[in-house]
Amino acid sequence: MSFIVPLLAAEPELQPAAAKLAERFELPQEHCGEDFVLELTRDGLQLRWLDRPDMQPLVLDYTRGRQAWRQQLGGGRQEAVVRALGVAHGMRPRVLDATAGLGRDGLMLAHAGCEVYFLERHPAIHALLDQAVLHFQQYQSDDHWSRQRLHMLPSGSLLEHDVMPSFIQELKPDAVYLDPMFPERDKSAAVKKDMQILQQLVGPDFDADGLLPLALELATYRVVVKRPNKAPFLAGQQPQSQVASKKHRFDIYLKQAYPKIR
Ligand SMILES: C[S@@+](CC[C@H](N)C(=O)[O-])C[C@H]1O[C@@H](n2cnc3c(N)ncnc32)[C@H](O)[C@@H]1O
């Protein structure tokens, strides 16, 4: 995993703003041979993979492209992740997305009615996601669902502390969602470019098994784990139920049933 990613200005005029952001996210302000850099452009942050100039930088913008298109279709309730979290049963769970990544699944859940709390440990991915969420919320009207339902937690991990930080304990999430990076994730050309960059930057999450007991401790009702179809269960623990999608399955660990909503 390349943990050190400097944050630089793409143009000299953006230098003061870049320095402010770097300070806020505790990222270096100078490039010292790292493979990746975060660049502040006039359109926001982008993640550039310096060894692969053939690859477009990763830009996270929920107001444009595929993600916006999916939402406009209103297909949220049919998404496997939404069904796995139990939204179809009339419940709108408060979800801790404890491996937030690029926030795509979390955004689906929020669009479907869940309140979502993003937790991400990689400092550069955290910064990218934080700014994408902020930009999306500012782009929308004051009463837009994103303003009420998307929450960014400080950069960190459930695994980081002997005692869970109080801001996580106090959340008392109905459900915890886990999608750690799987070691043998598909390397084929079919993998989307942004996922390839994420895989290269973050690498496999070899400590992922440790997340399951902590998530089960935290969640009031259920934990949902996204896995590639052929992957073994997280921590070798058999789920009570599953939702399948084309390439993934969502393993559902039930603590108790959601309350009946009339
Ligand atoms: C496969 S990606 C998640 C993709 C995400 N579900 C989405 O829709 O964009 C996995 C992410 O989880 C993060 N991660 C892995 N283990 C973590 C942990 N213990 N705590 C916080 N973040 C973690 C990684 O840094 C990576 O960004």
PDB file of C-alpha atoms and ligand atoms in Angstrom:
ATOM      1  CA  MET A   1       0.000   0.000   0.000  1.00  0.00           C
ATOM      2  CA  SER A   2       1.355   3.490  -0.899  1.00  0.00           C
ATOM      3  CA  PHE A   3       0.236   5.444   2.105  1.00  0.00           C
ATOM      4  CA  ILE A   4       2.161   8.609   1.282  1.00  0.00           C
ATOM      5  CA  VAL A   5       0.536  10.685  -1.417  1.00  0.00           C
ATOM      6  CA  PRO A   6       1.425  14.388  -1.654  1.00  0.00           C
ATOM      7  CA  LEU A   7      -1.228  16.973  -2.491  1.00  0.00           C
ATOM      8  CA  LEU A   8      -0.009  19.539  -5.032  1.00  0.00           C
ATOM      9  CA  ALA A   9      -1.468  22.394  -7.048  1.00  0.00           C
ATOM     10  CA  ALA A  10      -1.944  21.737 -10.769  1.00  0.00           C
ATOM     11  CA  GLU A  11      -1.414  25.484 -11.453  1.00  0.00           C
ATOM     12  CA  PRO A  12       0.586  28.089  -9.514  1.00  0.00           C
ATOM     13  CA  GLU A  13      -2.603  30.111  -8.760  1.00  0.00           C
ATOM     14  CA  LEU A  14      -4.048  27.131  -6.894  1.00  0.00           C
ATOM     15  CA  GLN A  15      -1.031  26.783  -4.599  1.00  0.00           C
ATOM     16  CA  PRO A  16      -2.565  28.484  -1.509  1.00  0.00           C
ATOM     17  CA  ALA A  17      -5.754  26.415  -1.787  1.00  0.00           C
ATOM     18  CA  ALA A  18      -3.730  23.214  -2.278  1.00  0.00           C
ATOM     19  CA  ALA A  19      -1.576  24.000   0.763  1.00  0.00           C
ATOM     20  CA  LYS A  20      -4.717  24.519   2.870  1.00  0.00           C
ATOM     21  CA  LEU A  21      -6.199  21.196   1.766  1.00  0.00           C
ATOM     22  CA  ALA A  22      -2.906  19.363   2.311  1.00  0.00           C
ATOM     23  CA  GLU A  23      -2.766  20.732   5.822  1.00  0.00           C
ATOM     24  CA  ARG A  24      -6.357  19.776   6.540  1.00  0.00           C
ATOM     25  CA  PHE A  25      -5.862  16.196   5.341  1.00  0.00           C
ATOM     26  CA  GLU A  26      -2.340  15.967   6.779  1.00  0.00           C
ATOM     27  CA  LEU A  27      -0.817  15.180   3.386  1.00  0.00           C
ATOM     28  CA  PRO A  28       2.717  16.171   2.279  1.00  0.00           C
ATOM     29  CA  GLN A  29       3.028  19.278   0.113  1.00  0.00           C
ATOM     30  CA  GLU A  30       6.119  18.147  -1.803  1.00  0.00           C
ATOM     31  CA  HIS A  31       6.663  15.314  -4.232  1.00  0.00           C
ATOM     32  CA  CYS A  32       9.493  13.010  -3.115  1.00  0.00           C
ATOM     33  CA  GLY A  33       9.328  10.266  -5.728  1.00  0.00           C
ATOM     34  CA  GLU A  34       5.964   8.780  -4.713  1.00  0.00           C
ATOM     35  CA  ASP A  35       4.028   6.819  -7.382  1.00  0.00           C
ATOM     36  CA  PHE A  36       0.815   8.772  -6.873  1.00  0.00           C
ATOM     37  CA  VAL A  37      -0.039  12.435  -6.371  1.00  0.00           C
ATOM     38  CA  LEU A  38      -3.266  14.225  -5.570  1.00  0.00           C
ATOM     39  CA  GLU A  39      -3.542  17.344  -7.703  1.00  0.00           C
ATOM     40  CA  LEU A  40      -5.820  20.273  -7.076  1.00  0.00           C
ATOM     41  CA  THR A  41      -7.230  21.486 -10.394  1.00  0.00           C
ATOM     42  CA  ARG A  42      -9.878  24.141 -11.032  1.00  0.00           C
ATOM     43  CA  ASP A  43     -12.424  21.278 -11.050  1.00  0.00           C
ATOM     44  CA  GLY A  44     -11.296  19.807  -7.733  1.00  0.00           C
ATOM     45  CA  LEU A  45      -8.981  16.992  -6.662  1.00  0.00           C
ATOM     46  CA  GLN A  46      -7.683  14.293  -8.973  1.00  0.00           C
ATOM     47  CA  LEU A  47      -5.475  11.303  -8.252  1.00  0.00           C
ATOM     48  CA  ARG A  48      -2.669  10.785 -10.767  1.00  0.00           C
ATOM     49  CA  TRP A  49      -0.681   7.551 -11.141  1.00  0.00           C
ATOM     50  CA  LEU A  50       2.704   8.850 -12.270  1.00  0.00           C
ATOM     51  CA  ASP A  51       4.027   5.509 -13.584  1.00  0.00           C
ATOM     52  CA  ARG A  52       1.029   5.221 -15.881  1.00  0.00           C
ATOM     53  CA  PRO A  53       0.738   8.447 -17.872  1.00  0.00           C
ATOM     54  CA  ASP A  54      -1.519   6.544 -20.296  1.00  0.00           C
ATOM     55  CA  MET A  55      -4.194   6.403 -17.573  1.00  0.00           C
ATOM     56  CA  GLN A  56      -6.563   9.271 -17.015  1.00  0.00           C
ATOM     57  CA  PRO A  57      -6.290  10.661 -13.490  1.00  0.00           C
ATOM     58  CA  LEU A  58      -9.011   9.462 -11.142  1.00  0.00           C
ATOM     59  CA  VAL A  59     -11.611  12.176 -10.642  1.00  0.00           C
ATOM     60  CA  LEU A  60     -14.461  11.518  -8.237  1.00  0.00           C
ATOM     61  CA  ASP A  61     -17.430  13.594  -9.319  1.00  0.00           C
ATOM     62  CA  TYR A  62     -20.902  12.361  -8.401  1.00  0.00           C
ATOM     63  CA  THR A  63     -22.578  15.159 -10.338  1.00  0.00           C
ATOM     64  CA  ARG A  64     -21.504  13.784 -13.737  1.00  0.00           C
ATOM     65  CA  GLY A  65     -21.137  10.540 -15.637  1.00  0.00           C
ATOM     66  CA  ARG A  66     -22.189   7.006 -14.793  1.00  0.00           C
ATOM     67  CA  GLN A  67     -22.999   7.619 -11.147  1.00  0.00           C
ATOM     68  CA  ALA A  68     -25.343  10.544 -11.863  1.00  0.00           C
ATOM     69  CA  TRP A  69     -26.912   8.570 -14.665  1.00  0.00           C
ATOM     70  CA  ARG A  70     -27.605   5.583 -12.393  1.00  0.00           C
ATOM     71  CA  GLN A  71     -29.341   7.832  -9.896  1.00  0.00           C
ATOM     72  CA  GLN A  72     -31.474   9.554 -12.490  1.00  0.00           C
ATOM     73  CA  LEU A  73     -32.671   6.134 -13.574  1.00  0.00           C
ATOM     74  CA  GLY A  74     -33.995   5.722 -10.057  1.00  0.00           C
ATOM     75  CA  GLY A  75     -32.805   2.108 -10.042  1.00  0.00           C
ATOM     76  CA  GLY A  76     -31.487   2.363  -6.507  1.00  0.00           C
ATOM     77  CA  ARG A  77     -33.875  -0.096  -4.857  1.00  0.00           C
ATOM     78  CA  GLN A  78     -32.924  -2.875  -7.284  1.00  0.00           C
ATOM     79  CA  GLU A  79     -29.211  -2.572  -6.551  1.00  0.00           C
ATOM     80  CA  ALA A  80     -27.946  -5.739  -4.837  1.00  0.00           C
ATOM     81  CA  VAL A  81     -26.194  -3.717  -2.140  1.00  0.00           C
ATOM     82  CA  VAL A  82     -29.441  -1.926  -1.314  1.00  0.00           C
ATOM     83  CA  ARG A  83     -31.361  -5.204  -1.075  1.00  0.00           C
ATOM     84  CA  ALA A  84     -28.627  -6.759   1.076  1.00  0.00           C
ATOM     85  CA  LEU A  85     -28.860  -3.895   3.551  1.00  0.00           C
ATOM     86  CA  GLY A  86     -32.566  -4.639   3.824  1.00  0.00           C
ATOM     87  CA  VAL A  87     -33.900  -1.373   2.430  1.00  0.00           C
ATOM     88  CA  ALA A  88     -36.607  -3.218   0.487  1.00  0.00           C
ATOM     89  CA  HIS A  89     -38.340  -4.241   3.702  1.00  0.00           C
ATOM     90  CA  GLY A  90     -39.465  -0.706   4.497  1.00  0.00           C
ATOM     91  CA  MET A  91     -36.530   0.010   6.789  1.00  0.00           C
ATOM     92  CA  ARG A  92     -34.023   2.790   6.044  1.00  0.00           C
ATOM     93  CA  PRO A  93     -31.049   1.666   8.145  1.00  0.00           C
ATOM     94  CA  ARG A  94     -28.310   3.966   9.370  1.00  0.00           C
ATOM     95  CA  VAL A  95     -25.221   2.421   7.814  1.00  0.00           C
ATOM     96  CA  LEU A  96     -21.580   2.668   8.772  1.00  0.00           C
ATOM     97  CA  ASP A  97     -19.688   2.114   5.501  1.00  0.00           C
ATOM     98  CA  ALA A  98     -16.456   1.066   7.210  1.00  0.00           C
ATOM     99  CA  THR A  99     -14.413   0.571   3.999  1.00  0.00           C
ATOM    100  CA  ALA A 100     -15.771   3.547   2.087  1.00  0.00           C
ATOM    101  CA  GLY A 101     -13.307   3.642  -0.864  1.00  0.00           C
ATOM    102  CA  LEU A 102     -14.749   5.699  -3.710  1.00  0.00           C
ATOM    103  CA  GLY A 103     -18.110   5.881  -1.945  1.00  0.00           C
ATOM    104  CA  ARG A 104     -20.054   4.357  -4.833  1.00  0.00           C
ATOM    105  CA  ASP A 105     -21.914   1.726  -2.813  1.00  0.00           C
ATOM    106  CA  GLY A 106     -22.509   4.181   0.010  1.00  0.00           C
ATOM    107  CA  LEU A 107     -23.966   6.690  -2.412  1.00  0.00           C
ATOM    108  CA  MET A 108     -26.365   4.031  -3.709  1.00  0.00           C
ATOM    109  CA  LEU A 109     -27.459   3.299  -0.153  1.00  0.00           C
ATOM    110  CA  ALA A 110     -27.969   6.979   0.647  1.00  0.00           C
ATOM    111  CA  HIS A 111     -29.908   7.482  -2.563  1.00  0.00           C
ATOM    112  CA  ALA A 112     -32.151   4.577  -1.531  1.00  0.00           C
ATOM    113  CA  GLY A 113     -32.914   6.284   1.789  1.00  0.00           C
ATOM    114  CA  CYS A 114     -30.186   5.193   4.224  1.00  0.00           C
ATOM    115  CA  GLU A 115     -28.164   7.577   6.315  1.00  0.00           C
ATOM    116  CA  VAL A 116     -24.556   6.648   5.496  1.00  0.00           C
ATOM    117  CA  TYR A 117     -21.387   7.324   7.492  1.00  0.00           C
ATOM    118  CA  PHE A 118     -18.179   6.947   5.485  1.00  0.00           C
ATOM    119  CA  LEU A 119     -15.047   5.611   7.180  1.00  0.00           C
ATOM    120  CA  GLU A 120     -11.888   5.299   5.063  1.00  0.00           C
ATOM    121  CA  ARG A 121      -8.345   4.753   6.300  1.00  0.00           C
ATOM    122  CA  HIS A 122      -6.252   5.645   3.252  1.00  0.00           C
ATOM    123  CA  PRO A 123      -5.481   9.359   3.620  1.00  0.00           C
ATOM    124  CA  ALA A 124      -5.537  10.143  -0.126  1.00  0.00           C
ATOM    125  CA  ILE A 125      -8.746   8.207  -0.785  1.00  0.00           C
ATOM    126  CA  HIS A 126     -10.276   9.835   2.282  1.00  0.00           C
ATOM    127  CA  ALA A 127      -9.393  13.300   0.910  1.00  0.00           C
ATOM    128  CA  LEU A 128     -10.753  12.465  -2.540  1.00  0.00           C
ATOM    129  CA  LEU A 129     -14.003  11.121  -1.099  1.00  0.00           C
ATOM    130  CA  ASP A 130     -14.423  13.989   1.362  1.00  0.00           C
ATOM    131  CA  GLN A 131     -14.118  16.568  -1.430  1.00  0.00           C
ATOM    132  CA  ALA A 132     -16.402  14.607  -3.771  1.00  0.00           C
ATOM    133  CA  VAL A 133     -19.121  14.395  -1.108  1.00  0.00           C
ATOM    134  CA  LEU A 134     -18.753  18.098  -0.315  1.00  0.00           C
ATOM    135  CA  HIS A 135     -18.902  19.073  -3.994  1.00  0.00           C
ATOM    136  CA  PHE A 136     -21.970  16.887  -4.560  1.00  0.00           C
ATOM    137  CA  GLN A 137     -23.801  18.374  -1.561  1.00  0.00           C
ATOM    138  CA  GLN A 138     -22.924  21.957  -2.527  1.00  0.00           C
ATOM    139  CA  TYR A 139     -24.093  21.327  -6.091  1.00  0.00           C
ATOM    140  CA  GLN A 140     -27.584  20.348  -4.838  1.00  0.00           C
ATOM    141  CA  SER A 141     -30.443  22.310  -3.300  1.00  0.00           C
ATOM    142  CA  ASP A 142     -30.543  22.774   0.487  1.00  0.00           C
ATOM    143  CA  ASP A 143     -33.145  20.037   0.988  1.00  0.00           C
ATOM    144  CA  HIS A 144     -31.427  17.445  -1.243  1.00  0.00           C
ATOM    145  CA  TRP A 145     -31.154  13.934   0.260  1.00  0.00           C
ATOM    146  CA  SER A 146     -27.354  14.015   0.017  1.00  0.00           C
ATOM    147  CA  ARG A 147     -27.142  16.820   2.572  1.00  0.00           C
ATOM    148  CA  GLN A 148     -29.051  14.858   5.183  1.00  0.00           C
ATOM    149  CA  ARG A 149     -27.804  11.373   4.448  1.00  0.00           C
ATOM    150  CA  LEU A 150     -24.089  11.495   3.546  1.00  0.00           C
ATOM    151  CA  HIS A 151     -21.649  11.944   6.417  1.00  0.00           C
ATOM    152  CA  MET A 152     -17.873  11.836   6.277  1.00  0.00           C
ATOM    153  CA  LEU A 153     -16.080  10.528   9.372  1.00  0.00           C
ATOM    154  CA  PRO A 154     -12.439  11.448  10.088  1.00  0.00           C
ATOM    155  CA  SER A 155      -9.911   9.267   8.272  1.00  0.00           C
ATOM    156  CA  GLY A 156      -9.440   6.029  10.180  1.00  0.00           C
ATOM    157  CA  SER A 157     -10.284   2.400  10.656  1.00  0.00           C
ATOM    158  CA  LEU A 158     -12.195   0.151  13.024  1.00  0.00           C
ATOM    159  CA  LEU A 159      -8.930  -1.787  13.341  1.00  0.00           C
ATOM    160  CA  GLU A 160      -6.807   1.149  14.423  1.00  0.00           C
ATOM    161  CA  HIS A 161      -7.610   1.354  18.102  1.00  0.00           C
ATOM    162  CA  ASP A 162      -7.709  -1.006  21.064  1.00  0.00           C
ATOM    163  CA  VAL A 163     -10.815   0.847  22.152  1.00  0.00           C
ATOM    164  CA  MET A 164     -13.154   2.063  19.450  1.00  0.00           C
ATOM    165  CA  PRO A 165     -13.205   5.884  19.218  1.00  0.00           C
ATOM    166  CA  SER A 166     -16.281   7.421  20.860  1.00  0.00           C
ATOM    167  CA  PHE A 167     -17.491   9.051  17.614  1.00  0.00           C
ATOM    168  CA  ILE A 168     -17.876   5.549  16.166  1.00  0.00           C
ATOM    169  CA  GLN A 169     -19.365   3.972  19.282  1.00  0.00           C
ATOM    170  CA  GLU A 170     -21.908   6.770  19.547  1.00  0.00           C
ATOM    171  CA  LEU A 171     -23.100   6.200  15.999  1.00  0.00           C
ATOM    172  CA  LYS A 172     -24.843   2.964  17.010  1.00  0.00           C
ATOM    173  CA  PRO A 173     -25.359   2.031  13.351  1.00  0.00           C
ATOM    174  CA  ASP A 174     -28.213  -0.264  12.398  1.00  0.00           C
ATOM    175  CA  ALA A 175     -25.892  -1.937   9.923  1.00  0.00           C
ATOM    176  CA  VAL A 176     -22.194  -2.020   9.065  1.00  0.00           C
ATOM    177  CA  TYR A 177     -21.158  -2.456   5.445  1.00  0.00           C
ATOM    178  CA  LEU A 178     -17.751  -3.941   4.559  1.00  0.00           C
ATOM    179  CA  ASP A 179     -16.116  -4.122   1.130  1.00  0.00           C
ATOM    180  CA  PRO A 180     -12.407  -4.639   1.756  1.00  0.00           C
ATOM    181  CA  MET A 181     -10.045  -5.032  -1.169  1.00  0.00           C
ATOM    182  CA  PHE A 182      -9.798  -8.722  -2.003  1.00  0.00           C
ATOM    183  CA  PRO A 183      -6.252 -10.043  -2.771  1.00  0.00           C
ATOM    184  CA  GLU A 184      -7.101 -11.738  -6.054  1.00  0.00           C
ATOM    185  CA  ARG A 185      -9.438  -9.134  -7.360  1.00  0.00           C
ATOM    186  CA  ASP A 186      -9.890  -9.374 -11.112  1.00  0.00           C
ATOM    187  CA  LYS A 187      -6.908  -7.924 -12.994  1.00  0.00           C
ATOM    188  CA  SER A 188      -8.559  -8.196 -16.413  1.00  0.00           C
ATOM    189  CA  ALA A 189      -9.220  -5.286 -18.737  1.00  0.00           C
ATOM    190  CA  ALA A 190     -12.844  -5.501 -17.616  1.00  0.00           C
ATOM    191  CA  VAL A 191     -11.880  -3.905 -14.297  1.00  0.00           C
ATOM    192  CA  LYS A 192     -12.815  -0.277 -14.445  1.00  0.00           C
ATOM    193  CA  LYS A 193      -9.894   2.141 -14.694  1.00  0.00           C
ATOM    194  CA  ASP A 194     -10.726   3.881 -11.418  1.00  0.00           C
ATOM    195  CA  MET A 195     -10.819   0.513  -9.626  1.00  0.00           C
ATOM    196  CA  GLN A 196      -7.395  -0.357 -11.153  1.00  0.00           C
ATOM    197  CA  ILE A 197      -5.937   2.827  -9.693  1.00  0.00           C
ATOM    198  CA  LEU A 198      -7.540   2.075  -6.331  1.00  0.00           C
ATOM    199  CA  GLN A 199      -6.185  -1.495  -6.372  1.00  0.00           C
ATOM    200  CA  GLN A 200      -2.693  -0.257  -7.182  1.00  0.00           C
ATOM    201  CA  LEU A 201      -2.728   2.480  -4.555  1.00  0.00           C
ATOM    202  CA  VAL A 202      -4.375   0.616  -1.701  1.00  0.00           C
ATOM    203  CA  GLY A 203      -3.381  -2.983  -2.438  1.00  0.00           C
ATOM    204  CA  PRO A 204      -5.062  -6.001  -0.840  1.00  0.00           C
ATOM    205  CA  ASP A 205      -6.510  -5.495   2.641  1.00  0.00           C
ATOM    206  CA  PHE A 206      -4.778  -8.492   4.261  1.00  0.00           C
ATOM    207  CA  ASP A 207      -6.116  -7.518   7.690  1.00  0.00           C
ATOM    208  CA  ALA A 208      -9.753  -7.528   6.520  1.00  0.00           C
ATOM    209  CA  ASP A 209     -10.775 -10.616   8.567  1.00  0.00           C
ATOM    210  CA  GLY A 210     -10.359  -8.551  11.719  1.00  0.00           C
ATOM    211  CA  LEU A 211     -13.145  -6.208  10.626  1.00  0.00           C
ATOM    212  CA  LEU A 212     -15.952  -8.743  10.920  1.00  0.00           C
ATOM    213  CA  PRO A 213     -16.023  -9.232  14.722  1.00  0.00           C
ATOM    214  CA  LEU A 214     -15.747  -5.475  15.269  1.00  0.00           C
ATOM    215  CA  ALA A 215     -18.526  -4.774  12.788  1.00  0.00           C
ATOM    216  CA  LEU A 216     -20.719  -7.394  14.463  1.00  0.00           C
ATOM    217  CA  GLU A 217     -20.071  -5.771  17.812  1.00  0.00           C
ATOM    218  CA  LEU A 218     -21.068  -2.348  16.486  1.00  0.00           C
ATOM    219  CA  ALA A 219     -24.082  -3.085  14.311  1.00  0.00           C
ATOM    220  CA  THR A 220     -27.451  -3.326  15.994  1.00  0.00           C
ATOM    221  CA  TYR A 221     -29.088  -5.485  13.316  1.00  0.00           C
ATOM    222  CA  ARG A 222     -26.746  -6.699  10.573  1.00  0.00           C
ATOM    223  CA  VAL A 223     -23.383  -6.665   8.854  1.00  0.00           C
ATOM    224  CA  VAL A 224     -23.144  -6.958   5.092  1.00  0.00           C
ATOM    225  CA  VAL A 225     -19.885  -7.990   3.390  1.00  0.00           C
ATOM    226  CA  LYS A 226     -19.288  -7.616  -0.339  1.00  0.00           C
ATOM    227  CA  ARG A 227     -17.085 -10.354  -1.809  1.00  0.00           C
ATOM    228  CA  PRO A 228     -16.105 -11.430  -5.326  1.00  0.00           C
ATOM    229  CA  ASN A 229     -18.314 -14.397  -6.258  1.00  0.00           C
ATOM    230  CA  LYS A 230     -15.643 -17.046  -5.741  1.00  0.00           C
ATOM    231  CA  ALA A 231     -13.999 -15.554  -2.675  1.00  0.00           C
ATOM    232  CA  PRO A 232     -14.154 -17.384   0.662  1.00  0.00           C
ATOM    233  CA  PHE A 233     -16.239 -15.904   3.470  1.00  0.00           C
ATOM    234  CA  LEU A 234     -14.641 -13.069   5.384  1.00  0.00           C
ATOM    235  CA  ALA A 235     -12.885 -14.478   8.463  1.00  0.00           C
ATOM    236  CA  GLY A 236     -14.112 -17.905   7.306  1.00  0.00           C
ATOM    237  CA  GLN A 237     -17.463 -17.107   8.894  1.00  0.00           C
ATOM    238  CA  GLN A 238     -20.593 -18.397   7.204  1.00  0.00           C
ATOM    239  CA  PRO A 239     -23.306 -15.748   6.722  1.00  0.00           C
ATOM    240  CA  GLN A 240     -26.985 -16.413   7.414  1.00  0.00           C
ATOM    241  CA  SER A 241     -28.003 -15.232   3.990  1.00  0.00           C
ATOM    242  CA  GLN A 242     -26.745 -13.787   0.699  1.00  0.00           C
ATOM    243  CA  VAL A 243     -27.725 -11.540  -2.179  1.00  0.00           C
ATOM    244  CA  ALA A 244     -26.037 -12.336  -5.492  1.00  0.00           C
ATOM    245  CA  SER A 245     -25.066  -9.954  -8.258  1.00  0.00           C
ATOM    246  CA  LYS A 246     -23.189 -10.546 -11.527  1.00  0.00           C
ATOM    247  CA  LYS A 247     -19.641 -10.486 -10.160  1.00  0.00           C
ATOM    248  CA  HIS A 248     -20.165 -10.221  -6.423  1.00  0.00           C
ATOM    249  CA  ARG A 249     -22.173 -11.601  -3.598  1.00  0.00           C
ATOM    250  CA  PHE A 250     -23.294  -9.782  -0.495  1.00  0.00           C
ATOM    251  CA  ASP A 251     -22.939 -11.943   2.619  1.00  0.00           C
ATOM    252  CA  ILE A 252     -25.440 -10.999   5.307  1.00  0.00           C
ATOM    253  CA  TYR A 253     -24.633 -11.576   8.986  1.00  0.00           C
ATOM    254  CA  LEU A 254     -27.800 -11.108  10.994  1.00  0.00           C
ATOM    255  CA  LYS A 255     -27.768 -10.138  14.641  1.00  0.00           C
ATOM    256  CA  GLN A 256     -31.504  -9.575  14.859  1.00  0.00           C
ATOM    257  CA  ALA A 257     -34.354  -8.740  12.501  1.00  0.00           C
ATOM    258  CA  TYR A 258     -35.173  -5.118  11.745  1.00  0.00           C
ATOM    259  CA  PRO A 259     -38.217  -3.859  13.611  1.00  0.00           C
ATOM    260  CA  LYS A 260     -41.467  -4.045  11.662  1.00  0.00           C
ATOM    261  CA  ILE A 261     -42.276  -0.693  10.031  1.00  0.00           C
ATOM    262  CA  ARG A 262     -45.982  -0.022   9.662  1.00  0.00           C
TER     263      ARG A 262
HETATM  264  C1  LIG B   1     -12.850  -2.132  -2.517  1.00  0.00           C
HETATM  265  S1  LIG B   1     -12.652  -0.551  -1.817  1.00  0.00           S
HETATM  266  C2  LIG B   1     -14.289  -0.099  -1.362  1.00  0.00           C
HETATM  267  C3  LIG B   1     -15.110   0.355  -2.530  1.00  0.00           C
HETATM  268  C4  LIG B   1     -16.409   0.983  -2.101  1.00  0.00           C
HETATM  269  N1  LIG B   1     -17.333  -0.016  -1.588  1.00  0.00           N
HETATM  270  C5  LIG B   1     -17.031   1.756  -3.246  1.00  0.00           C
HETATM  271  O1  LIG B   1     -18.197   1.492  -3.579  1.00  0.00           O
HETATM  272  O2  LIG B   1     -16.361   2.637  -3.791  1.00  0.00           O
HETATM  273  C6  LIG B   1     -11.939  -0.862  -0.265  1.00  0.00           C
HETATM  274  C7  LIG B   1     -11.599   0.404   0.496  1.00  0.00           C
HETATM  275  O3  LIG B   1     -11.619   0.091   1.875  1.00  0.00           O
HETATM  276  C8  LIG B   1     -10.548   0.733   2.509  1.00  0.00           C
HETATM  277  N2  LIG B   1     -10.259  -0.052   3.714  1.00  0.00           N
HETATM  278  C9  LIG B   1      -9.840  -1.328   3.770  1.00  0.00           C
HETATM  279  N3  LIG B   1      -9.717  -1.756   5.043  1.00  0.00           N
HETATM  280  C10 LIG B   1     -10.094  -0.714   5.804  1.00  0.00           C
HETATM  281  C11 LIG B   1     -10.200  -0.535   7.207  1.00  0.00           C
HETATM  282  N4  LIG B   1      -9.866  -1.500   8.061  1.00  0.00           N
HETATM  283  N5  LIG B   1     -10.624   0.662   7.671  1.00  0.00           N
HETATM  284  C12 LIG B   1     -10.959   1.657   6.806  1.00  0.00           C
HETATM  285  N6  LIG B   1     -10.869   1.550   5.466  1.00  0.00           N
HETATM  286  C13 LIG B   1     -10.445   0.379   4.966  1.00  0.00           C
HETATM  287  C14 LIG B   1      -9.446   0.725   1.494  1.00  0.00           C
HETATM  288  O4  LIG B   1      -8.486   1.727   1.772  1.00  0.00           O
HETATM  289  C15 LIG B   1     -10.221   0.964   0.204  1.00  0.00           C
HETATM  290  O5  LIG B   1     -10.311   2.331  -0.083  1.00  0.00           O
END
